[in-house]
CSV table of N, CA and C and ligand atoms in Angstrom, one decimal:
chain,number,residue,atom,x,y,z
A,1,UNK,N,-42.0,-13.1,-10.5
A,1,UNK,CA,-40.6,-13.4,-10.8
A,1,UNK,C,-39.7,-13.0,-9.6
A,2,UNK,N,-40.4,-11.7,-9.7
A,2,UNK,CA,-39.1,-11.0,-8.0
A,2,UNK,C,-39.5,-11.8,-6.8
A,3,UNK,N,-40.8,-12.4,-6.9
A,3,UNK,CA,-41.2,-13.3,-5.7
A,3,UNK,C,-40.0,-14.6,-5.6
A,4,UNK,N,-40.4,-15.0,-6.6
A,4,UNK,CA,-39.4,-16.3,-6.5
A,4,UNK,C,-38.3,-16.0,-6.3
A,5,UNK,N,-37.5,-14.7,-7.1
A,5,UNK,CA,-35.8,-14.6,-6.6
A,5,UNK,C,-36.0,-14.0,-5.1
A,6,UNK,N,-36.5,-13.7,-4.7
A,6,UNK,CA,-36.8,-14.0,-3.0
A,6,UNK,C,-36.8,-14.9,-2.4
A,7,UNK,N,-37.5,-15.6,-2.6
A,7,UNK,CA,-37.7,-17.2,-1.9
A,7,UNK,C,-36.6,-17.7,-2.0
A,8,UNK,N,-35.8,-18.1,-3.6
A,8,UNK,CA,-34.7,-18.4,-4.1
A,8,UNK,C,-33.7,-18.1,-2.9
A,9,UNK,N,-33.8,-17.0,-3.2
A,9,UNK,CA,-32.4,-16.2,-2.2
A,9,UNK,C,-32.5,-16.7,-1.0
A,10,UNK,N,-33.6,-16.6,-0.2
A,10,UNK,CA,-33.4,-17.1,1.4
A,10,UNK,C,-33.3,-18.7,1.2
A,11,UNK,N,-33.6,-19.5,0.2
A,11,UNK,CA,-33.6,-21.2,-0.3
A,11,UNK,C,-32.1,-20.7,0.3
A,12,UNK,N,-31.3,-19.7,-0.5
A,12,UNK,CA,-29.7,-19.7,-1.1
A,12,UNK,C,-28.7,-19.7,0.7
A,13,UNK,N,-29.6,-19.2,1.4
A,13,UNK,CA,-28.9,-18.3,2.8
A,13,UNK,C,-28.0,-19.3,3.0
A,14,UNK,N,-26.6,-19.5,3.4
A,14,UNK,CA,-26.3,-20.5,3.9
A,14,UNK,C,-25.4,-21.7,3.3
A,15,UNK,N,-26.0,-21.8,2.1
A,15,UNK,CA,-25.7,-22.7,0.9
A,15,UNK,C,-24.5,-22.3,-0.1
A,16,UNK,N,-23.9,-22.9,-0.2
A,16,UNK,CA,-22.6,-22.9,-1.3
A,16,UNK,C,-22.9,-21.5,-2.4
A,17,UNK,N,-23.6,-22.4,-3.4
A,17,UNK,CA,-23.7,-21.5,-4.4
A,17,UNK,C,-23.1,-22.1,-5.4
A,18,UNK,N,-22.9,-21.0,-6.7
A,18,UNK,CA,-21.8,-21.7,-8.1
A,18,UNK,C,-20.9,-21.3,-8.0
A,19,UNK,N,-19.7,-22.0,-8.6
A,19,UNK,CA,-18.5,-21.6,-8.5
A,19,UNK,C,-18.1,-22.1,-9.8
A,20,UNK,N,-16.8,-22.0,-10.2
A,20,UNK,CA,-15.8,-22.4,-11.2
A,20,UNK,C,-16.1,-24.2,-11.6
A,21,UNK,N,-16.4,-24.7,-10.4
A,21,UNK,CA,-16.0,-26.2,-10.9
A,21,UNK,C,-17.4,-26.6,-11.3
A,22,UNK,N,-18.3,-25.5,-10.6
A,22,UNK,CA,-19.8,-25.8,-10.7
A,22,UNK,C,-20.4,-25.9,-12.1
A,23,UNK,N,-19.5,-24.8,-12.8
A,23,UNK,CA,-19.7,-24.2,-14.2
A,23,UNK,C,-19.2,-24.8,-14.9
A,24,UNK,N,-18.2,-25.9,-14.7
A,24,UNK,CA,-17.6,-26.7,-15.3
A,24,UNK,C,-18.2,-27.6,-15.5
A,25,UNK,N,-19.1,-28.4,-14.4
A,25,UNK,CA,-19.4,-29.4,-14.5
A,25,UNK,C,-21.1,-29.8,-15.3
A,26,UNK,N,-21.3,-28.1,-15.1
A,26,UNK,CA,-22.6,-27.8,-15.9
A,26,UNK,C,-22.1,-28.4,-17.3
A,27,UNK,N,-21.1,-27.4,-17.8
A,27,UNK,CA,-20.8,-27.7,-19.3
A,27,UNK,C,-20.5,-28.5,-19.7
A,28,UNK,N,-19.6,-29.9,-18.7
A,28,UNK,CA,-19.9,-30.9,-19.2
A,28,UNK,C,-20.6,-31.5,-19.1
A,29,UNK,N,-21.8,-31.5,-18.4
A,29,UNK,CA,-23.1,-32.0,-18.6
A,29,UNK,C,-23.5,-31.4,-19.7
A,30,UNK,N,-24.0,-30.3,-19.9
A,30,UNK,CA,-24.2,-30.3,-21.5
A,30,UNK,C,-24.1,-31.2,-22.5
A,31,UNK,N,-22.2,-30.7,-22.4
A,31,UNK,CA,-21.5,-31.0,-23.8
A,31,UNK,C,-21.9,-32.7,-23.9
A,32,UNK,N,-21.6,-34.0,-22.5
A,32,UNK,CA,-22.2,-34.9,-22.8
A,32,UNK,C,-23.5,-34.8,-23.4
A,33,UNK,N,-24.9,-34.3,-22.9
A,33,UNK,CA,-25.7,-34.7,-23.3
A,33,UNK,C,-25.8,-34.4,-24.7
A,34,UNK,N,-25.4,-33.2,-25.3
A,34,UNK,CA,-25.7,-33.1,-26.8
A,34,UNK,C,-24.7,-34.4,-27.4
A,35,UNK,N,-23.3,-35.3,-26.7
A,35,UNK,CA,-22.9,-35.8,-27.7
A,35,UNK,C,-23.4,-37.3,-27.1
A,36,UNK,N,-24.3,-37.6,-26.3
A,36,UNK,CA,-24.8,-38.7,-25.7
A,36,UNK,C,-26.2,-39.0,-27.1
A,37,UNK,N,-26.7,-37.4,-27.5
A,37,UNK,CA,-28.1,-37.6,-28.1
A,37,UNK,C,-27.4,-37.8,-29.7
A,38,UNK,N,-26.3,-37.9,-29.9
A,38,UNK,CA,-26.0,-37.7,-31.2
A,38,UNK,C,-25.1,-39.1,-31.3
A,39,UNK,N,-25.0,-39.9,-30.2
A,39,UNK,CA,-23.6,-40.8,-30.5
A,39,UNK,C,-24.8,-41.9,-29.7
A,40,UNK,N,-26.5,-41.7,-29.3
A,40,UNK,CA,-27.1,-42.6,-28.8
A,40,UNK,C,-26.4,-43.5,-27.9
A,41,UNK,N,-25.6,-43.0,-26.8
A,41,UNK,CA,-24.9,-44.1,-26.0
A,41,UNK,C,-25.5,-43.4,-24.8
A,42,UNK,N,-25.7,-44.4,-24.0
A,42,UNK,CA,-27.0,-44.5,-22.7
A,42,UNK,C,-25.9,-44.0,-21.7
A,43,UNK,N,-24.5,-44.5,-21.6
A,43,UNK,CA,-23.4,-44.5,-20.7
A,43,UNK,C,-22.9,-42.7,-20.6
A,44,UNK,N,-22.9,-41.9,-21.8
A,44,UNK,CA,-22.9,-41.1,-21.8
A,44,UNK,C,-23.8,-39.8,-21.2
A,45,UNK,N,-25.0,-40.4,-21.3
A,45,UNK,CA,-26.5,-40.1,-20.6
A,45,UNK,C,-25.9,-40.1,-19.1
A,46,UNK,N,-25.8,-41.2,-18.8
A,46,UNK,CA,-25.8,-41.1,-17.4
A,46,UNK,C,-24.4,-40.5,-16.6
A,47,UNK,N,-23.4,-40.2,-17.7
A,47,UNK,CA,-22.1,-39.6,-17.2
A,47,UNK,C,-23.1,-38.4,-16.7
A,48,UNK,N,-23.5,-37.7,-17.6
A,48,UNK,CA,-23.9,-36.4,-17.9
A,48,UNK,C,-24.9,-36.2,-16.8
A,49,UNK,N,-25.7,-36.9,-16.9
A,49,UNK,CA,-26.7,-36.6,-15.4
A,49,UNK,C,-26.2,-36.7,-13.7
A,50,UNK,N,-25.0,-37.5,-14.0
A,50,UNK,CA,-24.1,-37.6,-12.8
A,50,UNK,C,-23.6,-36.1,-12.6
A,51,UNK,N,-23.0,-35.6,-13.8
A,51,UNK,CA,-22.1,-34.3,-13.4
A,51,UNK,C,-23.3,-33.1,-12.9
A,52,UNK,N,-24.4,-33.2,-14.0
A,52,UNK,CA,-25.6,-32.7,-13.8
A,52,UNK,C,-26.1,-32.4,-12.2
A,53,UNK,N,-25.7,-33.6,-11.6
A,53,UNK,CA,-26.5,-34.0,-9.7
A,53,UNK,C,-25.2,-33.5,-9.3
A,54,UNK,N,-24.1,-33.9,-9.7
A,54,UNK,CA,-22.9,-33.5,-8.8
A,54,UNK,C,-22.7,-31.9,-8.4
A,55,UNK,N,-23.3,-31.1,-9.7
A,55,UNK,CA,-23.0,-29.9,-9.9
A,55,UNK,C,-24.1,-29.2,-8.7
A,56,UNK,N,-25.4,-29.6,-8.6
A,56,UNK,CA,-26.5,-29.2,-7.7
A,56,UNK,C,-26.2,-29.8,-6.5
A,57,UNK,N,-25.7,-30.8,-6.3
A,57,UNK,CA,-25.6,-31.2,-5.2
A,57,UNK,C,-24.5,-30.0,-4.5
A,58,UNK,N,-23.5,-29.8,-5.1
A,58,UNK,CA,-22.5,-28.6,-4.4
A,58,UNK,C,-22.8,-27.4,-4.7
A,59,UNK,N,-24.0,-26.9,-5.4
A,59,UNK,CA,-24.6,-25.3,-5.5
A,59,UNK,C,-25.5,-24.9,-4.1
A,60,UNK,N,-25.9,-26.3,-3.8
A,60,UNK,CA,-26.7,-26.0,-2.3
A,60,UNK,C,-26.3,-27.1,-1.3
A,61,UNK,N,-25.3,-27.5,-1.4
A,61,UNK,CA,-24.5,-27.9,0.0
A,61,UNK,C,-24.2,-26.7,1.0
A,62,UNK,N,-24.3,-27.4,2.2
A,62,UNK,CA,-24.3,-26.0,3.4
A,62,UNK,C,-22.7,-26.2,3.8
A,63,UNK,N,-22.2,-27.7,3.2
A,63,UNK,CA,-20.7,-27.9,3.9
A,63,UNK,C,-19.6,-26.6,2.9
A,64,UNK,N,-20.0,-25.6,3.4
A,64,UNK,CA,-19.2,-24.1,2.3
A,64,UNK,C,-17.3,-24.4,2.4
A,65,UNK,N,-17.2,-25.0,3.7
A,65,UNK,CA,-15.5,-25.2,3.2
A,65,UNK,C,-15.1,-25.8,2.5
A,66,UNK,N,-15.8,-27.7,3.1
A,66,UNK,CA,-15.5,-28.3,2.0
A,66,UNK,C,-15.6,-28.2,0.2
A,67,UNK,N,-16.6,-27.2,0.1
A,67,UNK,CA,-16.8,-26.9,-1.6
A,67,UNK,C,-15.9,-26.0,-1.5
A,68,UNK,N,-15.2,-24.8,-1.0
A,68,UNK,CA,-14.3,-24.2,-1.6
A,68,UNK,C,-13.0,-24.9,-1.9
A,69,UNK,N,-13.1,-25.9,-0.4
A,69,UNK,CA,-11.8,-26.2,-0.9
A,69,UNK,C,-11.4,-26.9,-2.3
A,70,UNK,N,-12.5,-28.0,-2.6
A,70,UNK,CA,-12.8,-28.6,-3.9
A,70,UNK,C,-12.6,-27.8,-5.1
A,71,UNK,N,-13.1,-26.5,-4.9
A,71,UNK,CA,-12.8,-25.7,-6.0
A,71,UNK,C,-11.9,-25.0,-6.1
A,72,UNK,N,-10.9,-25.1,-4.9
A,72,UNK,CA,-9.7,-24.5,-5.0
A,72,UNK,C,-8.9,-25.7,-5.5
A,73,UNK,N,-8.9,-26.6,-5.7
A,73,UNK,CA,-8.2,-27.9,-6.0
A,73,UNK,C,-8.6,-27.9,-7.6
A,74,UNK,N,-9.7,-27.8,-7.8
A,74,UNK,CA,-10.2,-27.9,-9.4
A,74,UNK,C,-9.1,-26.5,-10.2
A,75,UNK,N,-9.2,-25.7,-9.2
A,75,UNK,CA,-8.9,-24.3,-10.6
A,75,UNK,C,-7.0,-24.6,-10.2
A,76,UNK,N,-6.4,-25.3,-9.5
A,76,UNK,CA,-5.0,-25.2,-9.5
A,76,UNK,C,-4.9,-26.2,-10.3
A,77,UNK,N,-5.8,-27.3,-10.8
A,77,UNK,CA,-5.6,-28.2,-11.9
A,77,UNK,C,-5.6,-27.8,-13.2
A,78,UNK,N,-6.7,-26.9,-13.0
A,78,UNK,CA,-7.3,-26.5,-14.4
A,78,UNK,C,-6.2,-25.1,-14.9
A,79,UNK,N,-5.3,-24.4,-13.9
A,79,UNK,CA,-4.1,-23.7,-14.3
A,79,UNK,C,-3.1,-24.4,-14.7
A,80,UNK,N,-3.2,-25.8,-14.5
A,80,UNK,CA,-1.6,-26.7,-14.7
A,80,UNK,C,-2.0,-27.2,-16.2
A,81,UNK,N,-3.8,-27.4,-16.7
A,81,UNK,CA,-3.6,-27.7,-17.7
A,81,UNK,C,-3.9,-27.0,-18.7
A,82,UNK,N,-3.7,-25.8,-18.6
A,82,UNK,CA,-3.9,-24.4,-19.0
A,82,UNK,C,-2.6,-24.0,-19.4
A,83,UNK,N,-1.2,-24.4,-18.9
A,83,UNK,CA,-0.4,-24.1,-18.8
A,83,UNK,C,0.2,-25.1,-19.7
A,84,UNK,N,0.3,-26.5,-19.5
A,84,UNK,CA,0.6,-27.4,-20.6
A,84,UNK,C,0.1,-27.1,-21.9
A,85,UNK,N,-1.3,-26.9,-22.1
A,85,UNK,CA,-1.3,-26.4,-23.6
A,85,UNK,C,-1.0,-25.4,-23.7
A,86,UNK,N,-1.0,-24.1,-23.3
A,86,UNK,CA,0.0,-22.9,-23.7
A,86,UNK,C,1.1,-23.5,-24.3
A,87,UNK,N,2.1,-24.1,-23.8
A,87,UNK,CA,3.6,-24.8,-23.8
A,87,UNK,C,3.3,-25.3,-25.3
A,88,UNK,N,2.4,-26.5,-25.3
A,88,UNK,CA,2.3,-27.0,-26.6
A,88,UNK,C,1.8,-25.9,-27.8
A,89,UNK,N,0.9,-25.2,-27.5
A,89,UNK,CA,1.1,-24.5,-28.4
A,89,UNK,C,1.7,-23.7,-28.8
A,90,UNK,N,2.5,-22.7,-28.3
A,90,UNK,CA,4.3,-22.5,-28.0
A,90,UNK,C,4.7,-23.4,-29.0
A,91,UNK,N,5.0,-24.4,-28.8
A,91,UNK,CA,6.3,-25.3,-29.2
A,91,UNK,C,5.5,-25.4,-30.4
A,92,UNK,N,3.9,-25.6,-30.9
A,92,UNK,CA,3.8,-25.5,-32.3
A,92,UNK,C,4.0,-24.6,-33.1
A,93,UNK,N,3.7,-23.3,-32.5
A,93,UNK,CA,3.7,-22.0,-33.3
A,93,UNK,C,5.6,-22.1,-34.1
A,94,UNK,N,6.3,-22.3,-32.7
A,94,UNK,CA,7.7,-22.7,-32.9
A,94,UNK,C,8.4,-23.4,-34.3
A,95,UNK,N,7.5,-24.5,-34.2
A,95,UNK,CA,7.5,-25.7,-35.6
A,95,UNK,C,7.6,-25.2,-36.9
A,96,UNK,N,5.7,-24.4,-36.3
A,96,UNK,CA,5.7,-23.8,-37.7
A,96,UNK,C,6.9,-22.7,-38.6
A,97,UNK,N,7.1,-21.8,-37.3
A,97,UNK,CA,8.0,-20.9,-37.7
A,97,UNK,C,9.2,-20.7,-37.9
A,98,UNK,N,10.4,-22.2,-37.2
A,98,UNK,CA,11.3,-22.0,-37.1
A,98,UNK,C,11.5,-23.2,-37.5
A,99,UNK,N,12.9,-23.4,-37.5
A,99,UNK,CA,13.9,-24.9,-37.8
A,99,UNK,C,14.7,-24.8,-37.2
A,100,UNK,N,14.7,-26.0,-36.4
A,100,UNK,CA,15.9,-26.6,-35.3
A,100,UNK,C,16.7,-26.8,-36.2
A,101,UNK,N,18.3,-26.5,-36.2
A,101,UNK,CA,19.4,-27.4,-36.8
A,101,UNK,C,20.2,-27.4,-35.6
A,102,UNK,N,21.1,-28.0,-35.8
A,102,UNK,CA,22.1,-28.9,-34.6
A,102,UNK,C,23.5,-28.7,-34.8
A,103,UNK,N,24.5,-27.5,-34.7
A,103,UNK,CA,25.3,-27.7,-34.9
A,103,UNK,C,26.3,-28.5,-34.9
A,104,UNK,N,26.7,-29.2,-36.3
A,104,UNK,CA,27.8,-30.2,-36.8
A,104,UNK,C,28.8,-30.7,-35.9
A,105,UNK,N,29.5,-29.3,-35.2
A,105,UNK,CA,31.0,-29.7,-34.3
A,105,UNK,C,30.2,-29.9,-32.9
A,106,UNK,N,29.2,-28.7,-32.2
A,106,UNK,CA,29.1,-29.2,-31.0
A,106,UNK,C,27.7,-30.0,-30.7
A,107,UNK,N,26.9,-29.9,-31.5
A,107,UNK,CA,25.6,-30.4,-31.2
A,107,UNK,C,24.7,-29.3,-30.7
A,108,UNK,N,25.4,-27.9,-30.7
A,108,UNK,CA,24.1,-26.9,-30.4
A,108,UNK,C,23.3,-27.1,-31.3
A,109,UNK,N,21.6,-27.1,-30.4
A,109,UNK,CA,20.5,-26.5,-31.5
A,109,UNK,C,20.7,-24.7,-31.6
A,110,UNK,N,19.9,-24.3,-32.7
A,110,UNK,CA,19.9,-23.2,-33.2
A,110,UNK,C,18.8,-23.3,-34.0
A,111,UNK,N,18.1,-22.2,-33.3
A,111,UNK,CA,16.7,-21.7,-33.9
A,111,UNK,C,17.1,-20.6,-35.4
A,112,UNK,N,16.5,-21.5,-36.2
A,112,UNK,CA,16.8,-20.5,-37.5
A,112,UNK,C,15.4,-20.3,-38.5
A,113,UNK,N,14.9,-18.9,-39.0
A,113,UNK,CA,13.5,-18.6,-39.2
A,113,UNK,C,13.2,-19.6,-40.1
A,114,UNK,N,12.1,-19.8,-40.7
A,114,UNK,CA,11.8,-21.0,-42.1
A,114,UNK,C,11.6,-20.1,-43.1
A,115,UNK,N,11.8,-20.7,-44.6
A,115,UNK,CA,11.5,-19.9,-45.8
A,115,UNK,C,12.7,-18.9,-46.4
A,116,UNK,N,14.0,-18.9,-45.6
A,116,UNK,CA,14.8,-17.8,-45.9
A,116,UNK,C,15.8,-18.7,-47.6
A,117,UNK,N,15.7,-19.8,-47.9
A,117,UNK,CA,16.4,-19.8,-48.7
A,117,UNK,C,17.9,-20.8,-47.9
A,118,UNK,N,18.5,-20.6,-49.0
A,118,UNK,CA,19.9,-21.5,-48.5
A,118,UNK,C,20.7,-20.3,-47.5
A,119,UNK,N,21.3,-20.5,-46.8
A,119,UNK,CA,21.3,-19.5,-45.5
A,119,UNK,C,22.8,-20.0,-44.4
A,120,UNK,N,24.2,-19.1,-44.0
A,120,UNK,CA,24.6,-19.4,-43.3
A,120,UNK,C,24.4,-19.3,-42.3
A,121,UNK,N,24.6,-20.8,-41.2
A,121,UNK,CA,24.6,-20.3,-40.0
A,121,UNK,C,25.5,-20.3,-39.1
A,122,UNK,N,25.7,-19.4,-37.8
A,122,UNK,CA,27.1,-19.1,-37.3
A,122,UNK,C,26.1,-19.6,-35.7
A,123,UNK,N,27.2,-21.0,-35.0
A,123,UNK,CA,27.2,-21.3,-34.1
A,123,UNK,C,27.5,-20.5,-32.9
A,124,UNK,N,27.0,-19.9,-32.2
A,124,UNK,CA,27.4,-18.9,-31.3
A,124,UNK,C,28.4,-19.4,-30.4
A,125,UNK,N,28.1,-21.0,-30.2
A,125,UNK,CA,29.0,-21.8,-29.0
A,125,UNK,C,30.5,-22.0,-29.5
A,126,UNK,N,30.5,-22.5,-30.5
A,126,UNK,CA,31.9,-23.1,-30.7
A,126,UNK,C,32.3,-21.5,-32.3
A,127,UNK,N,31.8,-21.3,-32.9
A,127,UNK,CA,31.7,-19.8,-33.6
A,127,UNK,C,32.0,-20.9,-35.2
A,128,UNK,N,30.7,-22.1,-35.5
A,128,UNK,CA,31.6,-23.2,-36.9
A,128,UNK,C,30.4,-22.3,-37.6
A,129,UNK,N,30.4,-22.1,-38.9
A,129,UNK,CA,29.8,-21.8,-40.0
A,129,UNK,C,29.5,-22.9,-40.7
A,130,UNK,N,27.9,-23.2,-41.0
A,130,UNK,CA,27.8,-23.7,-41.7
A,130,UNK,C,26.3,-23.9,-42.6
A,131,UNK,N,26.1,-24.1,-44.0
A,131,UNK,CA,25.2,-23.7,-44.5
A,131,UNK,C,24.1,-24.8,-44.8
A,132,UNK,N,23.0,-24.5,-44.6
A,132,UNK,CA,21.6,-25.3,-44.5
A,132,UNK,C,20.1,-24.4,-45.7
A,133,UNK,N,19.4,-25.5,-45.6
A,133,UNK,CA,18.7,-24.6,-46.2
A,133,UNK,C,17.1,-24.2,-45.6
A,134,UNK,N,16.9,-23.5,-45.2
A,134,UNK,CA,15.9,-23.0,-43.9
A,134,UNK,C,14.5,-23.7,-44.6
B,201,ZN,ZN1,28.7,-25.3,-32.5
């Protein structure tokens, strides 16, 4: 076994390696294949062995800039869409726990908790009272 992670390693000299997008594209090779063998669609098969070859083809490419660069492009995407769901789920936790009302005179929103019962509320902008039921 230590033989081969020798061999392996001098195979490695040189060569890219794994990275983030690598690992990515592993898992969706996976995840297709298990939902390729379960949904019997051939087209998914071959997504999956695509991402499969894409993923080896850049673990041992010698062009090492060009793959960083690639994977520096993949993880500034994958922070933007990291970031959008954060937001969304934000804004659901939000949903759950709060209620927009709209003040009457100016149209301010006003975050008010949920559950409290019939409740006034005091517009901070224009200072109208008025009562809702949370
Ligand atoms: Zn107001």
């Amino acid at each position: 076994m230590s033989q081969f992670r020798k061999h392996f390693m001098r195979f490695m000299v040189g060569r890219y390696g794994p990275d983030k997008l690598g690992q990515f594209l592993l898992w969706t090779a996976v995840v297709l294949m298990g939902v390729s063998i379960f949904a019997r669609s051939s087209w998914l098969n071959t997504a999956s062995s695509i991402c499969l070859i894409w993923c080896c083809f850049r673990m041992f490419s010698k062009n090492i800039g060009r793959r960083f660069e690639e994977n520096q492009r993949f993880e500034r995407l994958s922070f933007r869409f990291a970031e959008i769901f954060r937001k969304w789920r934000f804004k659901f936790s939000q949903i759950r726990e709060y209620h927009i009302y709209k003040c009457p005179q100016c149209r301010q929103k006003i975050r008010v908790p949920r559950g409290k019962g019939k409740i006034s509320i005091h517009c901070p902008k224009c200072n109208t009272d008025f009562i809702k039921k949370s």
